[in-house]
PDB file of C-alpha atoms in Angstrom:
ATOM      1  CA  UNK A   1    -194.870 -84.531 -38.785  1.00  0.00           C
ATOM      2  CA  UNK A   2    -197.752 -83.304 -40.721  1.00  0.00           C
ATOM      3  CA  UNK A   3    -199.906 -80.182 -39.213  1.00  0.00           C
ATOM      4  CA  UNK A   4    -202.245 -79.534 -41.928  1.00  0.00           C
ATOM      5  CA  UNK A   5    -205.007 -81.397 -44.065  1.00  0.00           C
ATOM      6  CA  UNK A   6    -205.513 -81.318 -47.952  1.00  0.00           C
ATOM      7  CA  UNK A   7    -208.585 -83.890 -47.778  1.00  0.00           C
ATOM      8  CA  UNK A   8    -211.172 -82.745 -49.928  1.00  0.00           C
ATOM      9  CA  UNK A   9    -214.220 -82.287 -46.739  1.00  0.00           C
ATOM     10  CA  UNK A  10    -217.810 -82.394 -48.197  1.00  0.00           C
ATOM     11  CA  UNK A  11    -219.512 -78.434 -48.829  1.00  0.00           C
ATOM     12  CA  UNK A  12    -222.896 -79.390 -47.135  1.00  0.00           C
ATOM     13  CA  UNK A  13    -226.026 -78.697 -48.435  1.00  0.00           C
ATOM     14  CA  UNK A  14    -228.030 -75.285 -47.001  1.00  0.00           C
ATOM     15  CA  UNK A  15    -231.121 -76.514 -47.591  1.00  0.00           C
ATOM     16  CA  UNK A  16    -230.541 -78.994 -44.442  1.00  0.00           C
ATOM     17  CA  UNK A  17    -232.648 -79.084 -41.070  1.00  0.00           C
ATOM     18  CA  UNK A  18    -230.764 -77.634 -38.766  1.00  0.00           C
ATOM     19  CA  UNK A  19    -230.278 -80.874 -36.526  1.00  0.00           C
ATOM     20  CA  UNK A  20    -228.736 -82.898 -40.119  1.00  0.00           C
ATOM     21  CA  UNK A  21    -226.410 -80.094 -40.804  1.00  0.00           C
ATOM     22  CA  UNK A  22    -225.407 -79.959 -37.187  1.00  0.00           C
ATOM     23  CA  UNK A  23    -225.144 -83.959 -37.203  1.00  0.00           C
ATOM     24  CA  UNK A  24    -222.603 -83.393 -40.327  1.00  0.00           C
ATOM     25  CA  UNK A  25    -220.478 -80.726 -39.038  1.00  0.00           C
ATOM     26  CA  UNK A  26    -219.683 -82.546 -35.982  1.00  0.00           C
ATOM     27  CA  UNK A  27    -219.488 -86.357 -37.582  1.00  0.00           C
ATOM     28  CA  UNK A  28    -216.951 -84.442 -40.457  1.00  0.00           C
ATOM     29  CA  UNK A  29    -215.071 -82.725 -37.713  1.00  0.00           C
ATOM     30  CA  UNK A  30    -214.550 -85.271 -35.821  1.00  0.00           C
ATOM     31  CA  UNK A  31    -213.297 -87.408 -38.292  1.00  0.00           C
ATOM     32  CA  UNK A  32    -211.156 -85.138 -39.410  1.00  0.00           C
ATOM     33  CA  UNK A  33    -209.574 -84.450 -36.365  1.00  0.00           C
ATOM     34  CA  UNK A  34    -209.001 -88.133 -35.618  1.00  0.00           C
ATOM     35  CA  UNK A  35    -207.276 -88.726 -39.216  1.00  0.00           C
ATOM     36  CA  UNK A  36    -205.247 -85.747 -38.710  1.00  0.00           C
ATOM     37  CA  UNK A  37    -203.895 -87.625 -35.247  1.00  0.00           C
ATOM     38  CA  UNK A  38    -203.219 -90.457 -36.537  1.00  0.00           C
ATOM     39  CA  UNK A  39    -200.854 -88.804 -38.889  1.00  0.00           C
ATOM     40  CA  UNK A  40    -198.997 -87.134 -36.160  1.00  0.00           C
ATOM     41  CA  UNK A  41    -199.665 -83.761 -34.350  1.00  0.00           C
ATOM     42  CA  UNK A  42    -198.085 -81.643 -31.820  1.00  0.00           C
ATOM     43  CA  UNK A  43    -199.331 -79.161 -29.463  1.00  0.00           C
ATOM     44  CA  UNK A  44    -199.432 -75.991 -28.231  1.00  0.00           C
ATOM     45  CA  UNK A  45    -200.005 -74.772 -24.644  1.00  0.00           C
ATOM     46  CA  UNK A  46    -202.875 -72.681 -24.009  1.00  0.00           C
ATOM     47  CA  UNK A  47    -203.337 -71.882 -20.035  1.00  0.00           C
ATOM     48  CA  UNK A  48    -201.618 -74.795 -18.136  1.00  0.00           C
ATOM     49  CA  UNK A  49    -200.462 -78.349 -19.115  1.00  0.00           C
ATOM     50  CA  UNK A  50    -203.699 -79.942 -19.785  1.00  0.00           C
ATOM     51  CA  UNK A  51    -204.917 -77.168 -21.465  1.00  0.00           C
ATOM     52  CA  UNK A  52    -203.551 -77.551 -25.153  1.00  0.00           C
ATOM     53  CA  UNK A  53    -204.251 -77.138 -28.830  1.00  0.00           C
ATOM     54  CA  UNK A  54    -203.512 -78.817 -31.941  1.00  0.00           C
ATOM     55  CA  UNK A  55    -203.626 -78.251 -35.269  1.00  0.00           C
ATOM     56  CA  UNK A  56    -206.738 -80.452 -35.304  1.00  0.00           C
ATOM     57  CA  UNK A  57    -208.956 -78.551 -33.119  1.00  0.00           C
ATOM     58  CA  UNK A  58    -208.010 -75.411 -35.724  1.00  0.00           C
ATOM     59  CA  UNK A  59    -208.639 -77.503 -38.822  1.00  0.00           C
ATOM     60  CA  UNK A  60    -212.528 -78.828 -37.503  1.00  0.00           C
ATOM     61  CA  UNK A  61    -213.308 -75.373 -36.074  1.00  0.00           C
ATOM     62  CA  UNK A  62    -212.016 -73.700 -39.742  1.00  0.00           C
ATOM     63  CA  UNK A  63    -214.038 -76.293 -41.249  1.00  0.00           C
ATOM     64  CA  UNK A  64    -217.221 -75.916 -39.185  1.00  0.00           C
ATOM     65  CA  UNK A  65    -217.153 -72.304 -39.704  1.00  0.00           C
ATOM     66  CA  UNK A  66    -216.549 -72.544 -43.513  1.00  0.00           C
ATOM     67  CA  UNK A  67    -219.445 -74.757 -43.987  1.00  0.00           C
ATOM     68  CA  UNK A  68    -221.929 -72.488 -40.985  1.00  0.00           C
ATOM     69  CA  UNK A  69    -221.086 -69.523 -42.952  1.00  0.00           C
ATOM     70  CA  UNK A  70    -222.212 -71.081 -46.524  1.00  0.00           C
ATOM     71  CA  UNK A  71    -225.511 -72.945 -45.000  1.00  0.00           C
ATOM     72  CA  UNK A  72    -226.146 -70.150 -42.008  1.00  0.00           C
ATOM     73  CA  UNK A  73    -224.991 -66.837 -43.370  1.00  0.00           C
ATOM     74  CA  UNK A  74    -227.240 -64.759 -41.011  1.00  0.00           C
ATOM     75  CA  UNK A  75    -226.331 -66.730 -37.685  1.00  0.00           C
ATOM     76  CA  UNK A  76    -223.263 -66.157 -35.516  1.00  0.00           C
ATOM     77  CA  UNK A  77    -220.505 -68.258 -34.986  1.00  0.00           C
ATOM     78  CA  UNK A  78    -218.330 -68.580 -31.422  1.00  0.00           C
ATOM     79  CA  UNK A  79    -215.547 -71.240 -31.444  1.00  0.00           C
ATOM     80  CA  UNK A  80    -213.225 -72.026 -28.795  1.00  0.00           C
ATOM     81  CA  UNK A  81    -210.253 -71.441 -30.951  1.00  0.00           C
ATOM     82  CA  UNK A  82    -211.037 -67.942 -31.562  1.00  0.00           C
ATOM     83  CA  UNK A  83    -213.983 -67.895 -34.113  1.00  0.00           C
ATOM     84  CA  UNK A  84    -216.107 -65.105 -33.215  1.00  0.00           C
ATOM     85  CA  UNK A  85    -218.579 -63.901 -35.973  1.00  0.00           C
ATOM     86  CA  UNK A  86    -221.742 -61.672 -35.043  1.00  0.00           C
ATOM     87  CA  UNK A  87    -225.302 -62.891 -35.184  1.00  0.00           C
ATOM     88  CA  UNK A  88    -227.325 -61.028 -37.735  1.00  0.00           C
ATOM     89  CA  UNK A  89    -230.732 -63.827 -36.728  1.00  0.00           C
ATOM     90  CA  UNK A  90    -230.338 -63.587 -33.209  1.00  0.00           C
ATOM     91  CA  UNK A  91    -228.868 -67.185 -33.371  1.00  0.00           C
ATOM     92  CA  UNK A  92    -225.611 -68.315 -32.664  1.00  0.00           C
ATOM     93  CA  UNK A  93    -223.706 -71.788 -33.450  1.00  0.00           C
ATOM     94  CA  UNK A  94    -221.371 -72.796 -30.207  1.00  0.00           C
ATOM     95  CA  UNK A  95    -218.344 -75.117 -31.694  1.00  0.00           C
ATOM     96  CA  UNK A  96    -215.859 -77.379 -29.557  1.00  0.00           C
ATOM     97  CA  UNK A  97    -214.158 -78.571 -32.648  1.00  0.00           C
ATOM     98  CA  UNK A  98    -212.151 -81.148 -30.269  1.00  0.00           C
ATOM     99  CA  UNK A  99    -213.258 -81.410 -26.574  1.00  0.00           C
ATOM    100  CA  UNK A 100    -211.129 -83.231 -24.425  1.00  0.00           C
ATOM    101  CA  UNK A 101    -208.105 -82.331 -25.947  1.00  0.00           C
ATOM    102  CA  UNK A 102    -205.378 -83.341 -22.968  1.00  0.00           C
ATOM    103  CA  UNK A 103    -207.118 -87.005 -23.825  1.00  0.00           C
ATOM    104  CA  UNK A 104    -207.193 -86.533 -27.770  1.00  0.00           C
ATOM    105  CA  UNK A 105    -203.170 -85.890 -27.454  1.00  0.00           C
ATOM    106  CA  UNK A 106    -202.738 -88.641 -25.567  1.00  0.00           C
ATOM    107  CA  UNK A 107    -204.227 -91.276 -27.746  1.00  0.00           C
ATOM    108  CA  UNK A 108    -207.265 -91.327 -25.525  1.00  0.00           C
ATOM    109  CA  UNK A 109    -210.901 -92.210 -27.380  1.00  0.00           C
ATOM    110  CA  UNK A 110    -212.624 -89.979 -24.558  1.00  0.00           C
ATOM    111  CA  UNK A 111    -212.863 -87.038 -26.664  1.00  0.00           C
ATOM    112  CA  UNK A 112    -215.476 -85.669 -28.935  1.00  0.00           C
ATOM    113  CA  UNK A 113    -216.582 -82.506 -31.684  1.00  0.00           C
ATOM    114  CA  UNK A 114    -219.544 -80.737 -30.373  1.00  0.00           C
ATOM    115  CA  UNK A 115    -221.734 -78.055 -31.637  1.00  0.00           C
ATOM    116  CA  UNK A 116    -224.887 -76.067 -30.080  1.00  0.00           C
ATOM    117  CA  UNK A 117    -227.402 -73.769 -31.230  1.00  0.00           C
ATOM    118  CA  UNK A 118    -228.028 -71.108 -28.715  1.00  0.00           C
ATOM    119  CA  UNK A 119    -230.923 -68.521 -29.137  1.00  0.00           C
ATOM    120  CA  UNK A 120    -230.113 -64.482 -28.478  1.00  0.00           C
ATOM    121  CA  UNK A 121    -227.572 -63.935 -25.848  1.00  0.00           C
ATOM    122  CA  UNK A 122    -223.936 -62.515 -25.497  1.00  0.00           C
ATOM    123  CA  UNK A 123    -220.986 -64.923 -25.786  1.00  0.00           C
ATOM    124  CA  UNK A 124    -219.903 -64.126 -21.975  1.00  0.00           C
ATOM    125  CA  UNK A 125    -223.411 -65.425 -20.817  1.00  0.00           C
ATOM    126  CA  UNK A 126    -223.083 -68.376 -18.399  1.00  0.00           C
ATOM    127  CA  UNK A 127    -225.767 -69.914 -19.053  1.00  0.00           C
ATOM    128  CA  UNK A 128    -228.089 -69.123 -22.276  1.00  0.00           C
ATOM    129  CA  UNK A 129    -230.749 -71.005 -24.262  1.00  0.00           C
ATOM    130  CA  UNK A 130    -229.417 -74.253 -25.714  1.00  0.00           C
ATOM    131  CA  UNK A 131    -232.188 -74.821 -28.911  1.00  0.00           C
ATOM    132  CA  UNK A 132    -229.646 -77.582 -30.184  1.00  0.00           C
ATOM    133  CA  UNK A 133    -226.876 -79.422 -29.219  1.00  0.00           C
ATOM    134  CA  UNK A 134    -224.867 -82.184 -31.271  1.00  0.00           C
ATOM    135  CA  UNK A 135    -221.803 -84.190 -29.919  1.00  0.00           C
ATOM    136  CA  UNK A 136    -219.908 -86.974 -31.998  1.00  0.00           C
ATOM    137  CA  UNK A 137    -217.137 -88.968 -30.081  1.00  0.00           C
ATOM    138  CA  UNK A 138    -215.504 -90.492 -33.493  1.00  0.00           C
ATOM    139  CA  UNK A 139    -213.335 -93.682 -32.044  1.00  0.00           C
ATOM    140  CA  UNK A 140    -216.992 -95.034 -30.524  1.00  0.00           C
ATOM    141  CA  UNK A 141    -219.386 -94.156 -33.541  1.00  0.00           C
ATOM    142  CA  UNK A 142    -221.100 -92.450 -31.171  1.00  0.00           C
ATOM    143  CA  UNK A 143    -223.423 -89.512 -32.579  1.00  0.00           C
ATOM    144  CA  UNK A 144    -225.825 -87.777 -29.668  1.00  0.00           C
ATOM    145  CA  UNK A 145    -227.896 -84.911 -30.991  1.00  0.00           C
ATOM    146  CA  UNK A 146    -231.166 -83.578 -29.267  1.00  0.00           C
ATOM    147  CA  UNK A 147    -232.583 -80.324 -28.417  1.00  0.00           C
ATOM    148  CA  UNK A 148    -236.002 -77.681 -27.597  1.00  0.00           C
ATOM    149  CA  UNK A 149    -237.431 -79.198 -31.321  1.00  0.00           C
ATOM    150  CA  UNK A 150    -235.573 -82.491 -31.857  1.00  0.00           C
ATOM    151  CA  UNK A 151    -235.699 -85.708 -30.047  1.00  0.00           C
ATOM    152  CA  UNK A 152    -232.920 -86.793 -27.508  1.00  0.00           C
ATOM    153  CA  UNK A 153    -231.230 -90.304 -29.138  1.00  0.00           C
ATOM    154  CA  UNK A 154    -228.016 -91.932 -29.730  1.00  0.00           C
ATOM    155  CA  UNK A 155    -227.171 -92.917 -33.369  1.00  0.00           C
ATOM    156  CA  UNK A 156    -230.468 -92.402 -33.948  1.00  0.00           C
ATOM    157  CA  UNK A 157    -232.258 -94.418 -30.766  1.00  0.00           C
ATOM    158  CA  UNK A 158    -234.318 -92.390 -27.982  1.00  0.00           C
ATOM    159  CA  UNK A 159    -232.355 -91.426 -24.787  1.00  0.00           C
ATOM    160  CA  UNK A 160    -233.789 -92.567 -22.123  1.00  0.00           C
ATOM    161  CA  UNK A 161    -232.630 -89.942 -19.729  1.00  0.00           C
ATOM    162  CA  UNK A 162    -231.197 -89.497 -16.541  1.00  0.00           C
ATOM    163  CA  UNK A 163    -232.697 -91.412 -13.278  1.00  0.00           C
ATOM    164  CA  UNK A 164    -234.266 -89.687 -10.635  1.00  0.00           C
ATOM    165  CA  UNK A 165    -232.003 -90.656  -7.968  1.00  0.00           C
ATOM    166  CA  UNK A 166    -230.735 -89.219  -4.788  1.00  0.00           C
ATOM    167  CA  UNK A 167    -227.420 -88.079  -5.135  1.00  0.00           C
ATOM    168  CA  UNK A 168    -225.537 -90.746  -2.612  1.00  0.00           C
ATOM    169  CA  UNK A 169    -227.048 -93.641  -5.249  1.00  0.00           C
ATOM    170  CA  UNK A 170    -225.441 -92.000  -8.399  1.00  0.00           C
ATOM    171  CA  UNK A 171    -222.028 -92.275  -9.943  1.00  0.00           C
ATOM    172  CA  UNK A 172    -221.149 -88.288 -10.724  1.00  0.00           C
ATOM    173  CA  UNK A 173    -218.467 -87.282 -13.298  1.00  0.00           C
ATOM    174  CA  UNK A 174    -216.780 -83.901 -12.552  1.00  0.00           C
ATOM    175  CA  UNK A 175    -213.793 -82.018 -13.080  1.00  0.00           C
ATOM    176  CA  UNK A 176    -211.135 -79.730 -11.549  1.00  0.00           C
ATOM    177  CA  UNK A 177    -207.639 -78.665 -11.814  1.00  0.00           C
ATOM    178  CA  UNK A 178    -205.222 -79.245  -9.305  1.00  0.00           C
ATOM    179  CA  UNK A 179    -204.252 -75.525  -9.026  1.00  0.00           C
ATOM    180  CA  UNK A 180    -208.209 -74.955  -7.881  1.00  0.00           C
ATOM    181  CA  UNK A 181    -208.208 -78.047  -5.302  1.00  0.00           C
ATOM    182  CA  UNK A 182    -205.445 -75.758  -3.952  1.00  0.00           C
ATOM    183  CA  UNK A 183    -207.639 -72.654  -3.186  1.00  0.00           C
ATOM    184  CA  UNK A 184    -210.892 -72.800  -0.457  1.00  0.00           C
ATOM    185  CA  UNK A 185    -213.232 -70.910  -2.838  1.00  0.00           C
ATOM    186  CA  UNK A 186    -213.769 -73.347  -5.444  1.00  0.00           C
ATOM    187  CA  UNK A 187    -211.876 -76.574  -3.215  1.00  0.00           C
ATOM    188  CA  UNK A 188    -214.587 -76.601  -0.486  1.00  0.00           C
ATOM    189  CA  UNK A 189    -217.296 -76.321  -2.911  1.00  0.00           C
ATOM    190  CA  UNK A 190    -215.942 -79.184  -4.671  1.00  0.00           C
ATOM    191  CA  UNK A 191    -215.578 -81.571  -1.953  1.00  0.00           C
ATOM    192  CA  UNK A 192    -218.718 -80.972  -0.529  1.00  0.00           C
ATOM    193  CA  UNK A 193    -220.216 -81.898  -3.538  1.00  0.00           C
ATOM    194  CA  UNK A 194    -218.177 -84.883  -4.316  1.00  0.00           C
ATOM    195  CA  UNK A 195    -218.558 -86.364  -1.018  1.00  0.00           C
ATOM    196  CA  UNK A 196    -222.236 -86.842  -1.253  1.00  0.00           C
ATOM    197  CA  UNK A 197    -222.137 -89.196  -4.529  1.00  0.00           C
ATOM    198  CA  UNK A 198    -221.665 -92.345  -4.214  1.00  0.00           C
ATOM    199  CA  UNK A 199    -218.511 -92.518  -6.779  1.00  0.00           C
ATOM    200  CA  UNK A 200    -216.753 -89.782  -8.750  1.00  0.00           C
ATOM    201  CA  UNK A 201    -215.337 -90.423 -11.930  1.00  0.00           C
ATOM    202  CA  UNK A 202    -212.695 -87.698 -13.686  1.00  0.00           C
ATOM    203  CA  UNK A 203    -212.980 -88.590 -17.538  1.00  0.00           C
ATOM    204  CA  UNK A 204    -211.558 -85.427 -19.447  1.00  0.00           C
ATOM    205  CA  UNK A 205    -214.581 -84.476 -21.792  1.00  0.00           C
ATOM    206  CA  UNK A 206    -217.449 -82.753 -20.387  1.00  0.00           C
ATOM    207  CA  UNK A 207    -219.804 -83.285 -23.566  1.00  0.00           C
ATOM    208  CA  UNK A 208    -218.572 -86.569 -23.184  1.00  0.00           C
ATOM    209  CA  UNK A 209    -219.675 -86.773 -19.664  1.00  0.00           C
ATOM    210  CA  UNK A 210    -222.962 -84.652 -20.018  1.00  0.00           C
ATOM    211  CA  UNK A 211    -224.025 -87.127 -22.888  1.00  0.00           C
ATOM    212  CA  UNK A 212    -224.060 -90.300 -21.218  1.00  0.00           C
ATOM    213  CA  UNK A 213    -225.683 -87.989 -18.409  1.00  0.00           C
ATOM    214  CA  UNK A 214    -228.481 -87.964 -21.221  1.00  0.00           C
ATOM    215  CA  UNK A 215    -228.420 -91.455 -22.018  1.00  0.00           C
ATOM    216  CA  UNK A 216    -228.454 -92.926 -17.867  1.00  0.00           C
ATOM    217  CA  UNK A 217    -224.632 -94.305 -18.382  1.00  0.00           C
ATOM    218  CA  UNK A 218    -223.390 -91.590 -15.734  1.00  0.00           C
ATOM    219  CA  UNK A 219    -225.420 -90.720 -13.022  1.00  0.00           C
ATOM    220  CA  UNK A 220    -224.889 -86.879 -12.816  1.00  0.00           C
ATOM    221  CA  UNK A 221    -221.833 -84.104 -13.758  1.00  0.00           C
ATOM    222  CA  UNK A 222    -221.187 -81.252 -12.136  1.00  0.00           C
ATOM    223  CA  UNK A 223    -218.050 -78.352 -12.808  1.00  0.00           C
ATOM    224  CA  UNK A 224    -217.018 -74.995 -12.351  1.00  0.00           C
ATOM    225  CA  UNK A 225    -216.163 -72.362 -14.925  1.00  0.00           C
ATOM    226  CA  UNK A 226    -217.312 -73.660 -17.410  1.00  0.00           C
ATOM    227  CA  UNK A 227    -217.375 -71.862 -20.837  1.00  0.00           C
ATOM    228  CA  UNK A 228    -220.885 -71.868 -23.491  1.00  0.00           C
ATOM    229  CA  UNK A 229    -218.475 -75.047 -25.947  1.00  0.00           C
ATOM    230  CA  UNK A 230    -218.191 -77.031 -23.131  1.00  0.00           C
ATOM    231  CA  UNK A 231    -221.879 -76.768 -21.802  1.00  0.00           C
ATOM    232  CA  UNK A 232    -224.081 -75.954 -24.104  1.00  0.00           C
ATOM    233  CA  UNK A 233    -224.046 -79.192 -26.586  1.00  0.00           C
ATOM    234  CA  UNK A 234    -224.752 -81.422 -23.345  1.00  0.00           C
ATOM    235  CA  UNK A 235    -227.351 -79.205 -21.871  1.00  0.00           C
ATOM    236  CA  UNK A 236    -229.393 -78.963 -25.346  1.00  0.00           C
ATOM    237  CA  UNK A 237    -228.902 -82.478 -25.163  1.00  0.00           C
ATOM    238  CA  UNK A 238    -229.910 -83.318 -21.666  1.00  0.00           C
ATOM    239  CA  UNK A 239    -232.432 -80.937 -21.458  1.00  0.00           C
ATOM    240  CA  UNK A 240    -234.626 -83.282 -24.709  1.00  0.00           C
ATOM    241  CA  UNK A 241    -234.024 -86.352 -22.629  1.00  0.00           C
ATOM    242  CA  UNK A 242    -235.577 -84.945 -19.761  1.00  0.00           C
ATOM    243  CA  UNK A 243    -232.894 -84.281 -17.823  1.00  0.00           C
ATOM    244  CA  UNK A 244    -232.391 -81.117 -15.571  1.00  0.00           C
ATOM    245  CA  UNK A 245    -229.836 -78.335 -15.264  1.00  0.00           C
ATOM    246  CA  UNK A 246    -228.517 -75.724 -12.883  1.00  0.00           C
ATOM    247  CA  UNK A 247    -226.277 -72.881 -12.705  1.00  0.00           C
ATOM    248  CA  UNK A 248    -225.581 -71.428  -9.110  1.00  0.00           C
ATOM    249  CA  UNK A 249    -222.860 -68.570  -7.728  1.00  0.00           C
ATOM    250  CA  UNK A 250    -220.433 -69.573  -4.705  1.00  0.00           C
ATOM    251  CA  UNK A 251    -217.336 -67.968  -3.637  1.00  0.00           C
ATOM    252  CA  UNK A 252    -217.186 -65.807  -6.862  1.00  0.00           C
ATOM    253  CA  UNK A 253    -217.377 -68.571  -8.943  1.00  0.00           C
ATOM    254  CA  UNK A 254    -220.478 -69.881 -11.274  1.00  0.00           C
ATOM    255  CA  UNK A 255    -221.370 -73.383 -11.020  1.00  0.00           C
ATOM    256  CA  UNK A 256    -222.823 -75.736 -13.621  1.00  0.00           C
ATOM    257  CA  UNK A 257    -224.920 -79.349 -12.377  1.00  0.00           C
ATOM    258  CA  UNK A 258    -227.097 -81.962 -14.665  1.00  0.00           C
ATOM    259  CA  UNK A 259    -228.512 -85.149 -14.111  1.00  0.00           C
ATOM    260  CA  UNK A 260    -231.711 -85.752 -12.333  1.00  0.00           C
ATOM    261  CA  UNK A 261    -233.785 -83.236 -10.847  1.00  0.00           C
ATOM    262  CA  UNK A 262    -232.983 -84.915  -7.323  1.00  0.00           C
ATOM    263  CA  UNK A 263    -229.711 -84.903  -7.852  1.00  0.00           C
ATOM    264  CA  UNK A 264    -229.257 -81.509  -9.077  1.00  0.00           C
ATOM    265  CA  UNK A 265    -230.778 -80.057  -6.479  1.00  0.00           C
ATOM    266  CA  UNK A 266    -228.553 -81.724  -3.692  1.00  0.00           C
ATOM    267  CA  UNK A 267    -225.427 -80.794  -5.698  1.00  0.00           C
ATOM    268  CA  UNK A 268    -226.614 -77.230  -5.603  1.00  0.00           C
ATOM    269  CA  UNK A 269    -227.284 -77.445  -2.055  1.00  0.00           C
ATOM    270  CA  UNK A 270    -223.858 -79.132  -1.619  1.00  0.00           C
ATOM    271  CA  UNK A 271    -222.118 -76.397  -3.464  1.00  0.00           C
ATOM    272  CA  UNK A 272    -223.920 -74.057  -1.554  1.00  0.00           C
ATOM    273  CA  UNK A 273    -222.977 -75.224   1.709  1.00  0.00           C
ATOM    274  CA  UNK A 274    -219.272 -74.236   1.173  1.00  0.00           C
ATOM    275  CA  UNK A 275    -220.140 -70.097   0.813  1.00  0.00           C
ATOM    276  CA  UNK A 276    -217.172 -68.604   2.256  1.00  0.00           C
ATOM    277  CA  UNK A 277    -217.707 -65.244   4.449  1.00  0.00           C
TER     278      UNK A 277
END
């Protein structure tokens, strides 16, 4: 089965705001990456079952960081499949050339390219700046883009943001491994949370999830672990809307909430509840 891709992909022009070239690199990426699976892929383990590559996710993130280093020369560049390239602006471009992999495999549309802009900050930070995030879930047309200086929408409408609703009124979208639901220190934090919403929902993508956060489809997300690709578009995102975010510490482990600032807060408390020792 074909691995690779000799499509001629658009050199993008520099002189670009940096919320249209981040809307290109993830609405080219994404296509890509969706044409390449329909041809036929296979994939590579990374760290467990669900946790896989393809040549896809290599082929966006090469051709994100092609284009980033002809229209961004000065900024960094920190991709989940290994692109690492130091900031000489004190900016730095976040890329999850294909999030929600296990689903893009598996012929799932719950799966998206997303890209953020973060300000100064290493790349083992939990939890820096977002100035920009863009997300582009190719099999819906679905391009959300927002951030400190551009304006939360959907394909080009306003978000109108998350509600502010007590957590036992809100639909929450999380995630977790089995192997974690097997240990107390991230298990008990989990369920404590989870059994305060009013329904859970498991999709697969977190920029997935943390965009219809933005847009009021899903009432709140919250997750463990999780690295700057997979938070960063969504917060940027959120964040425009009018949405709020939190990062707290239990049992060793950082946490990561959005949704309404009600909501947020009881998750947090929730989470904290569960402090082992």
């Amino acid at each position: 089965m074909p691995e690779t891709s000799d499509r001629a992909l658009p050199d993008l022009d520099s002189n670009l705001t940096d919320a249209e070239l981040a809307e290109a690199l993830v609405r080219t990426a994404g296509t890509l990456a969706l044409e390449m699976r329909r041809e036929g892929l296979e994939a590579q383990r990374k760290s467990s079952v669900s946790d896989i590559v393809t040549a896809a996710d290599k082929a966006a993130e090469a051709y994100i960081l092609a284009q980033l280093r002809r229209c961004r020369p000065e900024d960094g560049v920190f991709g989940e499949e290994g692109t690492d390239v130091r900031s000489a602006s004190g900016r730095t471009w976040v890329v999850d050339p294909v999030d929600g992999t296990y689903n893009f495999f598996s012929g799932s549309s719950y799966w998206c390219s997303a890209l953020a802009l973060r300000g100064a900050a290493s790349n083992g930070d939990a939890d820096p700046e977002a100035l920009l995030g863009a997300i582009f879930q190719p099999q819906e047309d679905k391009l959300w883009i927002g951030g400190a200086d551009t304006p939360a929408t959907l394909n080009g409408q306003p978000l109108g943001g998350p509600a502010d609703a007590c957590l036992g009124m809100l639909g929450v979208a999380t995630s977790i491994q089995p192997r974690w639901l097997e240990q107390p220190l991230s298990a008990m934090p989990w369920h404590a949370a989870a059994v305060q919403s009013a329904s859970i929902r498991i999709l697969g993508s977190g920029s997935c999830d943390l965009a219809r956060v933005a847009q009021g489809e899903i009432g709140a997300w919250f997750q463990h672990s999780c690295p700057q690709w997979d938070w960063l578009p969504g917060k940027a995102i959120l964040t425009a809307a009018g949405g709020t975010t939190a990062t707290v510490e239990i049992n060793g482990l950082t946490w990561f909430a959005a949704g309404g600032a009600t909501a947020v807060r009881e998750i947090v408390a929730a989470l904290s509840s569960a402090r082992l020792g």
